[in-house]
PDB file of C-alpha atoms in Angstrom:
ATOM      1  CA  MET U 342       1.756  28.739   5.073  1.00 64.00           C
ATOM      2  CA  GLU U 343       3.158  28.225   8.612  1.00 84.00           C
ATOM      3  CA  GLN U 344       3.662  24.658   8.737  1.00 83.00           C
ATOM      4  CA  GLN U 345       0.781  24.023  12.306  1.00 87.00           C
ATOM      5  CA  LYS U 346      -0.901  26.394   9.100  1.00 90.00           C
ATOM      6  CA  LEU U 347      -1.096  24.059   7.092  1.00 89.00           C
ATOM      7  CA  SER U 348      -1.287  20.468   9.267  1.00 90.00           C
ATOM      8  CA  ASN U 349      -4.684  22.099  10.366  1.00 92.00           C
ATOM      9  CA  LEU U 350      -6.437  22.350   7.219  1.00 94.00           C
ATOM     10  CA  LEU U 351      -5.153  18.987   6.529  1.00 93.00           C
ATOM     11  CA  LYS U 352      -6.807  17.972   9.704  1.00 95.00           C
ATOM     12  CA  PHE U 353     -10.210  19.492   8.395  1.00 96.00           C
ATOM     13  CA  ILE U 354     -10.399  17.811   5.613  1.00 96.00           C
ATOM     14  CA  VAL U 355      -9.770  14.594   6.587  1.00 96.00           C
ATOM     15  CA  ILE U 356     -11.937  15.250   9.529  1.00 97.00           C
ATOM     16  CA  GLY U 357     -14.870  16.841   6.774  1.00 97.00           C
ATOM     17  CA  VAL U 358     -13.814  13.803   4.421  1.00 96.00           C
ATOM     18  CA  GLY U 359     -14.390  11.207   6.868  1.00 96.00           C
ATOM     19  CA  ILE U 360     -18.095  12.631   7.644  1.00 97.00           C
ATOM     20  CA  CYS U 361     -18.892  12.793   4.147  1.00 97.00           C
ATOM     21  CA  SER U 362     -17.798   9.517   3.240  1.00 96.00           C
ATOM     22  CA  LEU U 363     -19.455   8.096   6.430  1.00 96.00           C
ATOM     23  CA  ILE U 364     -22.849   9.930   5.880  1.00 96.00           C
ATOM     24  CA  VAL U 365     -22.593   7.597   2.194  1.00 95.00           C
ATOM     25  CA  TYR U 366     -21.830   4.724   3.108  1.00 94.00           C
ATOM     26  CA  GLY U 367     -23.350   4.255   6.751  1.00 94.00           C
ATOM     27  CA  PHE U 368     -26.459   6.227   5.254  1.00 95.00           C
ATOM     28  CA  LEU U 369     -27.308   7.602   1.508  1.00 94.00           C
ATOM     29  CA  ILE U 370     -26.397   3.942   0.023  1.00 92.00           C
ATOM     30  CA  PRO U 371     -27.814   1.694   1.993  1.00 93.00           C
ATOM     31  CA  SER U 372     -31.064   4.646   1.926  1.00 92.00           C
ATOM     32  CA  PHE U 373     -30.870   4.549  -2.478  1.00 89.00           C
ATOM     33  CA  ALA U 374     -30.019   0.834  -2.395  1.00 87.00           C
ATOM     34  CA  SER U 375     -32.900  -0.548   0.214  1.00 88.00           C
ATOM     35  CA  SER U 376     -35.483   2.242  -3.065  1.00 87.00           C
ATOM     36  CA  MET U 377     -33.797   0.374  -5.387  1.00 84.00           C
ATOM     37  CA  LYS U 378     -35.748  -2.597  -3.684  1.00 84.00           C
ATOM     38  CA  SER U 379     -38.703  -2.025  -3.405  1.00 84.00           C
ATOM     39  CA  TYR U 380     -39.567  -0.658  -6.652  1.00 85.00           C
ATOM     40  CA  TYR U 381     -37.845  -3.411  -8.387  1.00 82.00           C
ATOM     41  CA  PRO U 382     -38.435  -6.271  -5.803  1.00 84.00           C
ATOM     42  CA  ASP U 383     -37.249  -8.885  -8.191  1.00 83.00           C
ATOM     43  CA  LEU U 384     -33.551  -7.516  -7.827  1.00 79.00           C
ATOM     44  CA  SER U 385     -33.827  -7.838  -4.687  1.00 83.00           C
ATOM     45  CA  HIS U 386     -32.246 -10.442  -3.356  1.00 86.00           C
ATOM     46  CA  TYR U 387     -28.976  -8.165  -5.305  1.00 87.00           C
ATOM     47  CA  TYR U 388     -29.178  -5.616  -2.305  1.00 88.00           C
ATOM     48  CA  TYR U 389     -26.244  -7.277   0.455  1.00 91.00           C
ATOM     49  CA  PRO U 390     -23.637  -8.571  -2.340  1.00 93.00           C
ATOM     50  CA  TRP U 391     -24.091  -4.691  -3.325  1.00 91.00           C
ATOM     51  CA  LEU U 392     -23.529  -3.587  -0.578  1.00 92.00           C
ATOM     52  CA  ILE U 393     -21.655  -5.446   0.693  1.00 94.00           C
ATOM     53  CA  PHE U 394     -18.945  -4.669  -2.298  1.00 95.00           C
ATOM     54  CA  VAL U 395     -19.549  -1.106  -2.026  1.00 93.00           C
ATOM     55  CA  TRP U 396     -18.541  -1.477   1.577  1.00 95.00           C
ATOM     56  CA  SER U 397     -15.697  -3.097   1.212  1.00 95.00           C
ATOM     57  CA  THR U 398     -14.195  -0.068  -1.536  1.00 94.00           C
ATOM     58  CA  ALA U 399     -13.986   1.961   1.940  1.00 95.00           C
ATOM     59  CA  ILE U 400     -11.041  -0.143   3.544  1.00 96.00           C
ATOM     60  CA  PRO U 401      -8.923   1.074   1.709  1.00 96.00           C
ATOM     61  CA  PHE U 402     -10.072   4.889   2.015  1.00 95.00           C
ATOM     62  CA  TYR U 403     -10.124   4.868   5.180  1.00 96.00           C
ATOM     63  CA  ILE U 404      -6.925   3.951   5.323  1.00 97.00           C
ATOM     64  CA  ILE U 405      -5.997   6.909   2.903  1.00 97.00           C
ATOM     65  CA  LEU U 406      -7.505   9.148   5.307  1.00 97.00           C
ATOM     66  CA  VAL U 407      -5.790   7.958   8.381  1.00 97.00           C
ATOM     67  CA  CYS U 408      -2.007   7.744   6.717  1.00 96.00           C
ATOM     68  CA  LEU U 409      -3.443  11.495   5.510  1.00 96.00           C
ATOM     69  CA  TRP U 410      -4.206  12.394   9.086  1.00 96.00           C
ATOM     70  CA  LYS U 411      -0.218  10.249  10.217  1.00 95.00           C
ATOM     71  CA  ILE U 412       1.129  13.183   7.437  1.00 95.00           C
ATOM     72  CA  ALA U 413      -0.518  15.768   9.127  1.00 94.00           C
ATOM     73  CA  LEU U 414       1.461  14.794  12.015  1.00 94.00           C
ATOM     74  CA  HIS U 415       4.366  14.706  10.920  1.00 93.00           C
ATOM     75  CA  MET U 416       4.167  18.655   9.233  1.00 91.00           C
ATOM     76  CA  GLU U 417       2.398  19.649  12.630  1.00 90.00           C
ATOM     77  CA  HIS U 418       6.231  18.527  14.018  1.00 88.00           C
ATOM     78  CA  ASN U 419       8.068  20.195  10.906  1.00 85.00           C
ATOM     79  CA  HIS U 420       8.904  17.018   9.773  1.00 86.00           C
ATOM     80  CA  SER U 421       7.234  17.287   6.425  1.00 87.00           C
ATOM     81  CA  PHE U 422       9.891  16.259   4.119  1.00 90.00           C
ATOM     82  CA  SER U 423      10.792  12.562   6.106  1.00 91.00           C
ATOM     83  CA  LYS U 424      10.956   9.400   4.990  1.00 93.00           C
ATOM     84  CA  GLU U 425       8.278   8.620   6.703  1.00 95.00           C
ATOM     85  CA  ASN U 426       5.571  10.901   4.911  1.00 94.00           C
ATOM     86  CA  SER U 427       7.157   9.150   1.818  1.00 95.00           C
ATOM     87  CA  LYS U 428       6.271   6.085   2.859  1.00 96.00           C
ATOM     88  CA  LEU U 429       2.485   7.111   3.744  1.00 96.00           C
ATOM     89  CA  LEU U 430       2.133   8.955   0.055  1.00 96.00           C
ATOM     90  CA  ALA U 431       3.011   5.848  -1.402  1.00 97.00           C
ATOM     91  CA  TRP U 432       1.053   3.932   1.331  1.00 97.00           C
ATOM     92  CA  ILE U 433      -1.753   6.156  -0.290  1.00 97.00           C
ATOM     93  CA  SER U 434      -1.024   5.701  -4.127  1.00 97.00           C
ATOM     94  CA  ASN U 435      -0.719   1.220  -4.067  1.00 97.00           C
ATOM     95  CA  LEU U 436      -4.407   1.850  -2.069  1.00 97.00           C
ATOM     96  CA  SER U 437      -5.715   3.916  -4.033  1.00 97.00           C
ATOM     97  CA  LEU U 438      -4.269   1.834  -7.322  1.00 96.00           C
ATOM     98  CA  GLY U 439      -5.939  -0.795  -5.419  1.00 96.00           C
ATOM     99  CA  ASP U 440      -9.103   0.159  -4.734  1.00 96.00           C
ATOM    100  CA  ALA U 441     -10.256   1.090  -8.076  1.00 95.00           C
ATOM    101  CA  LEU U 442      -8.818  -1.811  -9.519  1.00 95.00           C
ATOM    102  CA  PHE U 443     -10.792  -4.100  -7.404  1.00 96.00           C
ATOM    103  CA  PHE U 444     -14.104  -1.245  -8.006  1.00 94.00           C
ATOM    104  CA  PHE U 445     -13.425  -2.529 -11.873  1.00 93.00           C
ATOM    105  CA  ILE U 446     -13.427  -6.443 -11.313  1.00 94.00           C
ATOM    106  CA  GLY U 447     -15.763  -6.676  -9.109  1.00 94.00           C
ATOM    107  CA  ASN U 448     -18.116  -4.242 -11.262  1.00 93.00           C
ATOM    108  CA  VAL U 449     -17.058  -6.777 -13.727  1.00 92.00           C
ATOM    109  CA  VAL U 450     -17.574  -9.564 -12.032  1.00 94.00           C
ATOM    110  CA  PHE U 451     -20.524  -8.744 -11.695  1.00 93.00           C
ATOM    111  CA  LEU U 452     -21.433  -8.379 -14.823  1.00 92.00           C
ATOM    112  CA  PHE U 453     -20.945 -11.454 -15.720  1.00 93.00           C
ATOM    113  CA  PHE U 454     -23.423 -12.815 -13.396  1.00 92.00           C
ATOM    114  CA  ASN U 455     -26.193 -11.380 -15.003  1.00 90.00           C
ATOM    115  CA  MET U 456     -25.774  -8.242 -11.681  1.00 89.00           C
ATOM    116  CA  ASN U 457     -24.836  -5.410 -13.544  1.00 87.00           C
ATOM    117  CA  HIS U 458     -25.654  -3.637 -15.838  1.00 85.00           C
ATOM    118  CA  PRO U 459     -23.352  -1.978 -18.657  1.00 89.00           C
ATOM    119  CA  SER U 460     -24.650   1.208 -18.319  1.00 88.00           C
ATOM    120  CA  ILE U 461     -22.213   1.119 -14.645  1.00 87.00           C
ATOM    121  CA  VAL U 462     -19.222  -0.221 -15.486  1.00 88.00           C
ATOM    122  CA  ILE U 463     -18.941   2.515 -18.260  1.00 92.00           C
ATOM    123  CA  VAL U 464     -19.739   4.936 -14.655  1.00 89.00           C
ATOM    124  CA  SER U 465     -17.182   2.439 -12.953  1.00 89.00           C
ATOM    125  CA  PHE U 466     -13.994   3.139 -15.634  1.00 91.00           C
ATOM    126  CA  PHE U 467     -14.554   6.698 -14.467  1.00 93.00           C
ATOM    127  CA  ILE U 468     -14.100   6.126 -10.964  1.00 91.00           C
ATOM    128  CA  MET U 469     -11.464   3.816 -11.566  1.00 93.00           C
ATOM    129  CA  PHE U 470      -9.245   6.709 -13.499  1.00 95.00           C
ATOM    130  CA  ILE U 471     -10.165   9.381 -10.599  1.00 95.00           C
ATOM    131  CA  GLY U 472      -8.600   6.730  -8.553  1.00 94.00           C
ATOM    132  CA  ILE U 473      -5.730   6.038 -10.992  1.00 96.00           C
ATOM    133  CA  ALA U 474      -5.012   9.666 -11.400  1.00 97.00           C
ATOM    134  CA  ILE U 475      -4.556   9.687  -7.112  1.00 96.00           C
ATOM    135  CA  SER U 476      -2.152   7.236  -7.161  1.00 97.00           C
ATOM    136  CA  VAL U 477      -0.085   8.218  -9.934  1.00 97.00           C
ATOM    137  CA  ALA U 478      -0.458  11.709  -8.217  1.00 97.00           C
ATOM    138  CA  SER U 479       0.525  10.109  -4.335  1.00 97.00           C
ATOM    139  CA  ALA U 480       3.564   8.543  -6.229  1.00 97.00           C
ATOM    140  CA  ILE U 481       4.304  10.905  -7.608  1.00 97.00           C
ATOM    141  CA  LEU U 482       4.246  13.098  -4.441  1.00 96.00           C
ATOM    142  CA  SER U 483       6.478   9.436  -2.547  1.00 96.00           C
ATOM    143  CA  HIS U 484       9.131  10.482  -5.235  1.00 96.00           C
ATOM    144  CA  LEU U 485      10.067  14.199  -4.978  1.00 96.00           C
ATOM    145  CA  VAL U 486       9.487  14.404  -0.654  1.00 95.00           C
ATOM    146  CA  ARG U 487      11.656  11.241  -0.803  1.00 95.00           C
ATOM    147  CA  LYS U 488      14.033  13.424  -2.572  1.00 95.00           C
ATOM    148  CA  ALA U 489      13.778  16.349  -0.997  1.00 93.00           C
ATOM    149  CA  ALA U 490      14.126  14.301   2.398  1.00 91.00           C
ATOM    150  CA  THR U 491      17.844  13.356   0.911  1.00 91.00           C
ATOM    151  CA  LEU U 492      18.597  17.195   0.528  1.00 91.00           C
ATOM    152  CA  GLN U 493      17.161  17.382   3.823  1.00 87.00           C
ATOM    153  CA  GLU U 494      20.380  14.956   5.357  1.00 85.00           C
ATOM    154  CA  GLU U 495      22.855  15.927   3.078  1.00 84.00           C
ATOM    155  CA  ASN U 496      22.321  19.436   3.909  1.00 83.00           C
ATOM    156  CA  ASP U 497      22.197  18.072   8.341  1.00 77.00           C
ATOM    157  CA  LEU U 498      24.822  16.492   7.862  1.00 73.00           C
ATOM    158  CA  THR U 499      27.537  19.363   6.131  1.00 74.00           C
ATOM    159  CA  ILE U 500      28.196  22.405   8.302  1.00 60.00           C
TER     160      ILE U 500
END
C-alpha cells in the first residue's frame, strides 16, 4: 500500500474508534449504570464514583488516539520512520500501560471499599492483559521505528 492510503486508513480507524468510544463512554456506560441503579437502589450511591472512574480511564485512551492521528499525519508526509513517530509510539506504550494499571488498581481499591464484586476484578485482569499487550507491542514498534529512522538518516548522509 502507498503511504497516502495507509495514512488515510489509519485516520479512518482513529475516527471510527473515537466515535465508537464516544458512544460507549457517553451513552452506553451511563445508561447501563443508571439501569443498574434503578434495579438495585441500595447500590445507587456507587453510581457516581464508578462513572467518574470509568470516564477517567478514557483520558489516556483519547490521548493515544491523538498520538495515532499525529503518526498518520507523519505517514502522509512520507515520514513513517522518524524519531517523532518513535516518541509517539513510546507515549502510546506508556499511556496504555498506565491506563491498564490504573484500571486494575482502581478495581482493587473499589473491592476493598466493598464497592466492587470479585468477579469484576477477575474481568479487570483480562482488560489489564490487553493494555499490557498493547503497551509491549507499542514499545517494540517504537524501538523498531527508532532503529529504522537511524538507518534512514545514515543512508541519507552517504553518497
